[in-house]
């Protein structure tokens, strides 16, 4: 083969062009060719195969090369390599490698470097560097690198700049690679691989090398095969609690319908219903021996059942409010065990019980952790060995208890969080724990030198160098941690935040590893796999249950809980079985969802709705709060096997009845229940058909018992326990279904003594095998000893460290002492009521314990808002420079022309959020909300996720009982500053539309006094003078007012800047929160009063009189000087005065203001503030209208103030109490300064009714009618 310069290829064919023997003849197509003879040899000329596309591509490449030469020369010319730049420029010009120029005729000419620099002036010397910097981020979006954030032009593989999707495809991982060990261990899998090795090859390789990795034998792709076996409707209300027993064979669910149910994991059968609670189930726990189940409730009680027989063993009463968390301690000390419980009353109880006798002590070790009223203990977690317990509470403090001495003792109080701590979890190793707070951070704590040091996990963190699409950055005003969890190896910590993301952190360094996105609503459930550290289960209010691969940060499988005809059901809890074969979820509609591997054929044999016909029968209670079935007078666990019914109370066919424990061997006729009629005419299950061989004695006993019941009916009814409240009914018609099956049903289910013996031998939940139980106890004991050694060693290290510091004269105090001292300084609150906590505690027997029993030092109470919904959605203090603060009134959309047209702000159209977990009536509904419902209530009615429910008149929110919190009714009542009906100059009572002067110095004095007296938890950095440039005094207008329930009641005022010349709003605003405090001067003064005072032009020596507490005081002005040197122009307290005695002196007492003097001091209404009429004319007209309105029946509930003796919790929900008589009295006293202020208060009649009662209730509709009628009349 020859090629001449500038000529086509030549193929020489010997022997006249004929192919030699054994050679192939070459043929060409697509290009012309010819044959020439030279020197007797034939030459076949082959022209190169050229197409227009190839030519264009070569031209494009040449163009890029020439431009690259130019950019390199520009880069070198501006750098230190000047000689190299000159050489390169000279050579590229000599060899014509630079981009060519084109003349006007279209001919190309070689370009010079200087001309190119002038031509491309926009090309800087570092243009090439900028191109290189832009390549990596753009490539990261298309083909992510294996190590995010590492940008290099020299990388290879997946870090190469030349990588493509094809080059980064999954590596084929052959199973044969597992047959050999590398350094005695199975080989590591490739970083990126496609399909995992065949399971047959993997198992064979394990036989050869005798070892394997879990990731090799069970790749995460296996979890894609988990499917939903069954969704079972078993409760009439939302189910917030679910847990497995220690074997994984049983599932326990606790619901708002006050029931705990036991289910079979393998086939989904309903095995038993545990009755006894009178309020919603808040938490459940199973003992480590698998013998006990404890359930806490909003009825303030803990009930403990034996899992083998379902017999109630104990009813523990030590809390004065709802139970928020329950934990069985892993501690093993002979047969001594502990059960811990936290409550909304701010206490934690440790109940000691015996593992051999299953008996509980009557009195717990109790710690009262309530530095101020309203503080609640929310969450708790034991360490793996049971030596440590960490708790979180609403006062931002984490408390750690130690059991090394045999009894619990508090060793630390950690105050790093700035908001409530509502999630906490110890690691599986037991030496660390993670806490999550509403302040948007989580912390990983570890004991070092007897000081708990923490690693901060900030939810605002992002992955370095990686594209982080903000899921809800613009919508979420404040990040909050909703749940925390560890993986099973404790190498990573997973957090869920309210911006709908899950974040995976390195637990040792605190570095962010992955950001998991897939949920569309808040996530409150994080459940790690019990032994596979790569897998995590998450569930949230969006109805999604997602399986995650934590190693790669990707989603393995997701499930959507769609309910036909009812939208999706929010998933409220999720647990994984100990063997990892199943996980189960519960939702807002009362369903149990069971997931797992393999076939679902066993679950196809059960019904979709499973209730026992005895589930909602009324109970009676004895003196110790143990319960009996009202109809049979028997303990629920000793009653005959019940019948399976659907949600409407209709019995299932006999094939389903055989699934009930105790009915497996019944004859066909015994599986058909006897039906009766309820009072409403519906069918109900009464009993089973009488067996042919039944004893005549049984029927006689039944007849005699019925006659006795008729004689003692009245006495029986007095001891009756009301059936669970009709909360969360799924459909309006179902109130007549399974809930009404107890109405007037004859009692024909008395068990014989022979039956009782047989049923008492039933084992519903098996115990752990002795070998397994012994092995686990040995492991827990070893972990406990390890934790004791860690605690003692760290204490010794602390002692040595302290000794060294003392020798160097730098001694420091231990962290625990600092924490206690800091808390004593920070939380020793005082209130104006001056009611000591100890005086209230002495009224209850439960708290009469000595300090040795764990009772903490009593502290004076302080303000803590009991409005749970406000605690959920608001920060302790508003963002005071925001013009759209959430702390302003619902009617704060005041416009610039509001003062002209006199139209007060209209009601907002924002849909009120509902809490479906309300009580059954207004009188008996003061139930405390628990932690789980507190974190889930925001989802109750969002996007139609919950079914339409028929409810009686109820309160919207769960509210605390005064008695439960240890508070008196007087403490919750608003101060006279808010409830007063007589207008006063001091203290200033804000009204909508007021034009006021704001004195910064007075506000600062208020903040300092509040901090000094420990009345409020104030963040000074959030005060308006830190965010806005405020003058000494500012002219403002009140455009929003809202009151907050608490101790004391707070007034939230939104203030808008006002132009003093034009009287129009300038656009800026901020919010403040304050209350009337003794010895603190008003820092808001009406503009009218301020202007009148300035017009007097006070001089030194002038005598004056002032009104203080409705009495005249005399004084003399001695001097005039700034109150503070840094504010020389401020008029705040600029006069020094000399106070003398009351006037007149001979009376010895103050002289009260006369009626004429009070009227003279009133605000003088401006023109137009009362419309076309005068203030007196309008007030009299409206008073007559109110009198006429009160004659209507519809206005009777609102005519007088609410009876707080009948409704003691009203003042814990409603902050601003008002009614028609109060409004009428204020009108008579000319309390309102303008008509819009009156209309604002009239709207509060409807607002208060909506706040206290259930939405849609008749009283709410009536309040709206009365309010609208009043507003129409006023206009």
Short mmCIF file of C-alpha atoms in Angstrom, two decimals, residues 128-420:
data_model
loop_
_atom_site.label_atom_id
_atom_site.label_comp_id
_atom_site.label_asym_id
_atom_site.label_seq_id
_atom_site.Cartn_x
_atom_site.Cartn_y
_atom_site.Cartn_z
CA UNK A 128 -9.84 29.82 29.94
CA UNK A 129 -9.79 29.46 33.73
CA UNK A 130 -13.40 30.56 33.95
CA UNK A 131 -14.39 27.95 31.37
CA UNK A 132 -12.71 25.23 33.41
CA UNK A 133 -14.45 26.37 36.57
CA UNK A 134 -17.85 26.25 34.87
CA UNK A 135 -17.45 22.77 33.46
CA UNK A 136 -17.55 20.80 36.70
CA UNK A 137 -20.82 22.22 38.16
CA UNK A 138 -22.59 21.84 34.82
CA UNK A 139 -21.33 18.29 34.43
CA UNK A 140 -22.32 17.52 38.04
CA UNK A 141 -25.97 18.07 37.17
CA UNK A 142 -25.91 15.70 34.20
CA UNK A 143 -23.50 13.01 35.43
CA UNK A 144 -22.94 13.23 39.20
CA UNK A 145 -19.47 12.44 40.43
CA UNK A 146 -18.79 9.74 42.97
CA UNK A 147 -17.42 12.33 45.44
CA UNK A 148 -19.56 15.49 45.37
CA UNK A 149 -17.74 18.77 45.63
CA UNK A 150 -14.35 17.48 44.42
CA UNK A 151 -13.66 19.29 41.13
CA UNK A 152 -10.51 18.37 39.25
CA UNK A 153 -9.49 18.48 35.60
CA UNK A 154 -7.19 15.53 36.22
CA UNK A 155 -9.73 13.08 37.60
CA UNK A 156 -10.46 9.70 36.17
CA UNK A 157 -13.42 7.41 36.02
CA UNK A 158 -16.48 9.00 37.58
CA UNK A 159 -14.37 11.99 38.64
CA UNK A 160 -13.20 12.65 35.11
CA UNK A 161 -14.31 15.79 33.32
CA UNK A 162 -14.78 13.64 30.22
CA UNK A 163 -17.21 11.27 31.92
CA UNK A 164 -20.49 10.44 30.24
CA UNK A 165 -23.56 8.52 31.27
CA UNK A 166 -22.33 5.62 29.19
CA UNK A 167 -18.86 5.59 30.73
CA UNK A 168 -20.36 5.73 34.25
CA UNK A 169 -22.79 2.93 33.75
CA UNK A 170 -23.03 0.27 36.45
CA UNK A 171 -20.17 -2.16 36.69
CA UNK A 172 -21.05 -5.79 36.25
CA UNK A 173 -20.41 -7.55 39.55
CA UNK A 174 -19.80 -11.22 39.07
CA UNK A 175 -20.56 -13.65 41.82
CA UNK A 176 -17.31 -15.51 41.21
CA UNK A 177 -15.45 -12.58 42.76
CA UNK A 178 -16.95 -13.53 46.13
CA UNK A 179 -15.37 -16.96 46.18
CA UNK A 180 -12.08 -15.62 47.51
CA UNK A 181 -11.21 -13.67 50.63
CA UNK A 182 -9.19 -10.48 50.54
CA UNK A 183 -7.07 -10.02 53.66
CA UNK A 184 -9.27 -12.55 55.41
CA UNK A 185 -12.46 -10.67 54.60
CA UNK A 186 -14.99 -10.85 51.77
CA UNK A 187 -14.20 -8.41 48.96
CA UNK A 188 -15.72 -4.97 48.90
CA UNK A 189 -18.34 -4.48 46.18
CA UNK A 190 -17.64 -2.01 43.39
CA UNK A 191 -18.57 1.59 44.07
CA UNK A 192 -21.23 1.46 41.37
CA UNK A 193 -22.60 -1.80 40.20
CA UNK A 194 -25.63 -2.88 38.28
CA UNK A 195 -27.62 -5.94 39.16
CA UNK A 196 -26.26 -7.75 42.21
CA UNK A 197 -24.77 -11.22 41.79
CA UNK A 198 -27.08 -14.14 41.44
CA UNK A 199 -28.19 -15.37 44.84
CA UNK A 200 -27.13 -18.92 43.88
CA UNK A 201 -23.59 -17.75 43.11
CA UNK A 202 -23.51 -15.76 46.32
CA UNK A 203 -24.57 -18.70 48.45
CA UNK A 204 -22.09 -20.97 46.70
CA UNK A 205 -19.31 -18.45 47.28
CA UNK A 206 -20.22 -18.32 50.95
CA UNK A 207 -19.76 -22.08 51.11
CA UNK A 208 -16.29 -21.71 49.63
CA UNK A 209 -14.95 -18.89 51.76
CA UNK A 210 -17.04 -19.43 54.89
CA UNK A 211 -17.83 -15.73 55.24
CA UNK A 212 -19.99 -13.08 53.64
CA UNK A 213 -21.11 -9.53 53.92
CA UNK A 214 -24.74 -8.64 54.45
CA UNK A 215 -24.53 -6.20 51.57
CA UNK A 216 -23.41 -9.03 49.27
CA UNK A 217 -25.87 -11.66 50.35
CA UNK A 218 -28.83 -9.25 50.62
CA UNK A 219 -28.41 -6.27 48.28
CA UNK A 220 -30.75 -3.38 48.83
CA UNK A 221 -32.55 -4.27 45.63
CA UNK A 222 -34.12 -7.13 47.57
CA UNK A 223 -36.25 -4.63 49.50
CA UNK A 224 -38.01 -3.72 46.29
CA UNK A 225 -39.88 -6.99 46.69
CA UNK A 226 -41.53 -5.94 49.95
CA UNK A 227 -45.21 -5.40 49.30
CA UNK A 228 -48.32 -4.53 51.23
CA UNK A 229 -49.91 -7.77 52.36
CA UNK A 230 -53.06 -6.26 53.84
CA UNK A 231 -54.70 -3.03 54.92
CA UNK A 232 -57.12 -3.70 57.76
CA UNK A 233 -59.64 -1.31 59.26
CA UNK A 234 -59.59 -2.05 62.97
CA UNK A 235 -60.20 1.27 64.72
CA UNK A 236 -62.77 4.01 64.43
CA UNK A 237 -60.26 6.80 65.03
CA UNK A 238 -56.72 7.65 64.09
CA UNK A 239 -54.05 5.23 65.23
CA UNK A 240 -50.95 6.98 66.55
CA UNK A 241 -49.21 4.07 68.24
CA UNK A 242 -47.91 0.78 66.87
CA UNK A 243 -45.26 -1.63 68.06
CA UNK A 244 -44.17 -5.26 67.65
CA UNK A 245 -43.60 -7.71 70.41
CA UNK A 246 -40.06 -8.98 71.00
CA UNK A 247 -40.59 -12.01 68.75
CA UNK A 248 -42.06 -10.06 65.86
CA UNK A 249 -45.08 -12.40 65.73
CA UNK A 250 -47.56 -9.91 67.21
CA UNK A 251 -48.48 -6.32 66.42
CA UNK A 252 -50.02 -3.90 68.93
CA UNK A 253 -51.97 -0.82 67.88
CA UNK A 254 -53.20 1.99 70.12
CA UNK A 255 -55.82 4.40 68.85
CA UNK A 256 -57.81 7.48 69.71
CA UNK A 257 -60.83 5.23 70.19
CA UNK A 258 -59.22 4.26 73.54
CA UNK A 259 -58.53 0.67 72.46
CA UNK A 260 -55.36 -1.39 72.22
CA UNK A 261 -55.57 -4.29 69.76
CA UNK A 262 -53.35 -7.31 69.24
CA UNK A 263 -52.82 -8.64 65.72
CA UNK A 264 -51.02 -11.65 64.26
CA UNK A 265 -48.10 -10.63 62.07
CA UNK A 266 -48.13 -13.72 59.87
CA UNK A 267 -51.75 -13.59 58.72
CA UNK A 268 -53.21 -10.33 60.08
CA UNK A 269 -55.78 -11.91 62.40
CA UNK A 270 -57.30 -9.83 65.18
CA UNK A 271 -56.43 -11.73 68.35
CA UNK A 272 -57.60 -9.57 71.23
CA UNK A 273 -58.79 -6.11 72.26
CA UNK A 274 -57.51 -4.55 75.48
CA UNK A 275 -60.09 -2.24 76.99
CA UNK A 276 -59.97 0.04 80.00
CA UNK A 277 -58.65 3.42 78.96
CA UNK A 278 -61.08 6.32 78.90
CA UNK A 279 -59.11 8.60 76.56
CA UNK A 280 -56.78 8.47 73.60
CA UNK A 281 -53.77 6.14 73.67
CA UNK A 282 -50.60 8.22 73.66
CA UNK A 283 -47.79 5.65 73.86
CA UNK A 284 -47.13 1.94 74.29
CA UNK A 285 -44.17 -0.20 75.35
CA UNK A 286 -43.40 -3.93 75.51
CA UNK A 287 -41.15 -5.35 78.21
CA UNK A 288 -37.87 -6.92 77.16
CA UNK A 289 -39.02 -10.27 78.53
CA UNK A 290 -42.05 -10.08 76.22
CA UNK A 291 -44.38 -10.55 79.16
CA UNK A 292 -45.94 -7.11 79.66
CA UNK A 293 -47.57 -4.42 77.58
CA UNK A 294 -47.90 -0.93 79.04
CA UNK A 295 -50.11 1.73 77.48
CA UNK A 296 -50.32 5.38 78.47
CA UNK A 297 -53.30 7.55 77.75
CA UNK A 298 -54.65 11.06 77.91
CA UNK A 299 -56.72 9.90 80.90
CA UNK A 300 -53.51 10.26 82.98
CA UNK A 301 -53.29 6.52 83.66
CA UNK A 302 -50.91 3.75 82.65
CA UNK A 303 -52.42 0.30 82.24
CA UNK A 304 -50.27 -2.80 82.21
CA UNK A 305 -51.48 -6.10 80.77
CA UNK A 306 -50.03 -9.60 80.80
CA UNK A 307 -49.32 -10.49 77.18
CA UNK A 308 -49.86 -14.19 77.67
CA UNK A 309 -53.39 -13.95 79.10
CA UNK A 310 -54.36 -10.31 78.39
CA UNK A 311 -55.13 -9.94 82.09
CA UNK A 312 -54.73 -6.45 83.55
CA UNK A 313 -51.90 -6.43 86.06
CA UNK A 314 -51.67 -2.83 87.19
CA UNK A 315 -53.24 0.58 86.83
CA UNK A 316 -50.55 3.17 87.57
CA UNK A 317 -51.70 6.62 88.66
CA UNK A 318 -48.91 9.07 89.28
CA UNK A 319 -49.39 11.82 86.73
CA UNK A 320 -51.71 14.78 86.84
CA UNK A 321 -51.90 15.14 83.06
CA UNK A 322 -51.60 13.13 79.88
CA UNK A 323 -48.91 10.50 79.50
CA UNK A 324 -46.50 11.55 76.77
CA UNK A 325 -44.01 8.66 76.65
CA UNK A 326 -43.46 5.20 78.10
CA UNK A 327 -40.23 3.22 78.21
CA UNK A 328 -39.34 -0.16 79.73
CA UNK A 329 -35.80 0.02 81.03
CA UNK A 330 -33.26 -2.51 79.65
CA UNK A 331 -31.65 -2.51 83.11
CA UNK A 332 -31.27 -5.99 84.61
CA UNK A 333 -30.61 -6.10 88.33
CA UNK A 334 -31.78 -9.48 89.52
CA UNK A 335 -35.54 -9.45 89.13
CA UNK A 336 -35.82 -5.68 89.62
CA UNK A 337 -36.97 -3.76 86.59
CA UNK A 338 -38.11 -0.20 85.85
CA UNK A 339 -40.81 1.41 83.74
CA UNK A 340 -40.44 5.13 83.06
CA UNK A 341 -43.23 7.51 82.13
CA UNK A 342 -43.28 11.20 81.30
CA UNK A 343 -46.31 13.44 81.46
CA UNK A 344 -47.66 16.75 80.31
CA UNK A 345 -47.64 17.80 83.96
CA UNK A 346 -43.86 18.20 83.77
CA UNK A 347 -43.06 15.10 85.81
CA UNK A 348 -41.25 11.85 85.16
CA UNK A 349 -42.05 8.71 87.14
CA UNK A 350 -39.98 5.55 87.55
CA UNK A 351 -42.13 2.54 88.40
CA UNK A 352 -40.30 -0.42 89.88
CA UNK A 353 -41.62 -3.91 89.15
CA UNK A 354 -40.55 -7.49 89.66
CA UNK A 355 -39.79 -9.66 86.63
CA UNK A 356 -40.69 -12.85 88.50
CA UNK A 357 -43.96 -11.85 90.14
CA UNK A 358 -44.94 -9.14 87.60
CA UNK A 359 -45.99 -6.90 90.49
CA UNK A 360 -45.57 -3.13 90.42
CA UNK A 361 -44.80 -0.84 93.32
CA UNK A 362 -47.56 1.51 94.39
CA UNK A 363 -45.46 4.64 94.63
CA UNK A 364 -43.01 5.64 91.92
CA UNK A 365 -39.78 7.56 92.18
CA UNK A 366 -40.97 10.90 90.93
CA UNK A 367 -39.10 13.93 89.60
CA UNK A 368 -41.03 17.16 89.19
CA UNK A 369 -39.27 18.98 86.35
CA UNK A 370 -41.49 22.02 86.07
CA UNK A 371 -39.52 25.22 86.58
CA UNK A 372 -42.59 27.19 85.52
CA UNK A 373 -46.25 26.40 84.87
CA UNK A 374 -47.07 24.74 81.61
CA UNK A 375 -43.75 22.92 81.16
CA UNK A 376 -44.29 19.43 79.78
CA UNK A 377 -42.02 16.42 79.55
CA UNK A 378 -42.38 15.26 75.96
CA UNK A 379 -40.02 12.42 75.07
CA UNK A 380 -37.58 9.97 76.64
CA UNK A 381 -35.10 7.28 75.66
CA UNK A 382 -33.09 4.66 77.55
CA UNK A 383 -29.52 3.71 76.73
CA UNK A 384 -28.84 0.17 75.55
CA UNK A 385 -27.83 -1.00 79.02
CA UNK A 386 -30.49 1.00 80.84
CA UNK A 387 -28.06 3.03 82.94
CA UNK A 388 -28.95 6.35 81.33
CA UNK A 389 -32.27 7.94 80.46
CA UNK A 390 -32.50 11.16 78.47
CA UNK A 391 -35.67 13.25 78.35
CA UNK A 392 -36.81 16.27 76.36
CA UNK A 393 -39.28 18.91 77.42
CA UNK A 394 -40.92 22.14 76.37
CA UNK A 395 -38.56 24.28 78.47
CA UNK A 396 -35.73 23.51 76.00
CA UNK A 397 -33.81 21.46 78.59
CA UNK A 398 -32.53 17.90 78.18
CA UNK A 399 -32.32 16.00 81.45
CA UNK A 400 -30.19 12.91 81.94
CA UNK A 401 -30.82 10.36 84.70
CA UNK A 402 -28.43 7.69 85.95
CA UNK A 403 -29.27 4.29 87.45
CA UNK A 404 -25.80 3.15 88.52
CA UNK A 405 -26.68 3.51 92.18
CA UNK A 406 -29.70 1.23 91.99
CA UNK A 407 -32.20 4.10 91.99
CA UNK A 408 -32.60 6.89 89.43
CA UNK A 409 -30.77 10.15 90.01
CA UNK A 410 -30.54 13.21 87.81
CA UNK A 411 -26.97 13.94 86.76
CA UNK A 412 -27.25 16.59 84.05
CA UNK A 413 -29.40 19.34 82.63
CA UNK A 414 -28.37 20.36 79.12
CA UNK A 415 -29.58 23.74 77.85
CA UNK A 416 -28.07 24.05 74.37
CA UNK A 417 -31.38 24.06 72.51
CA UNK A 418 -33.41 27.24 72.23
CA UNK A 419 -36.81 25.66 71.62
CA UNK A 420 -38.73 22.64 72.81
#
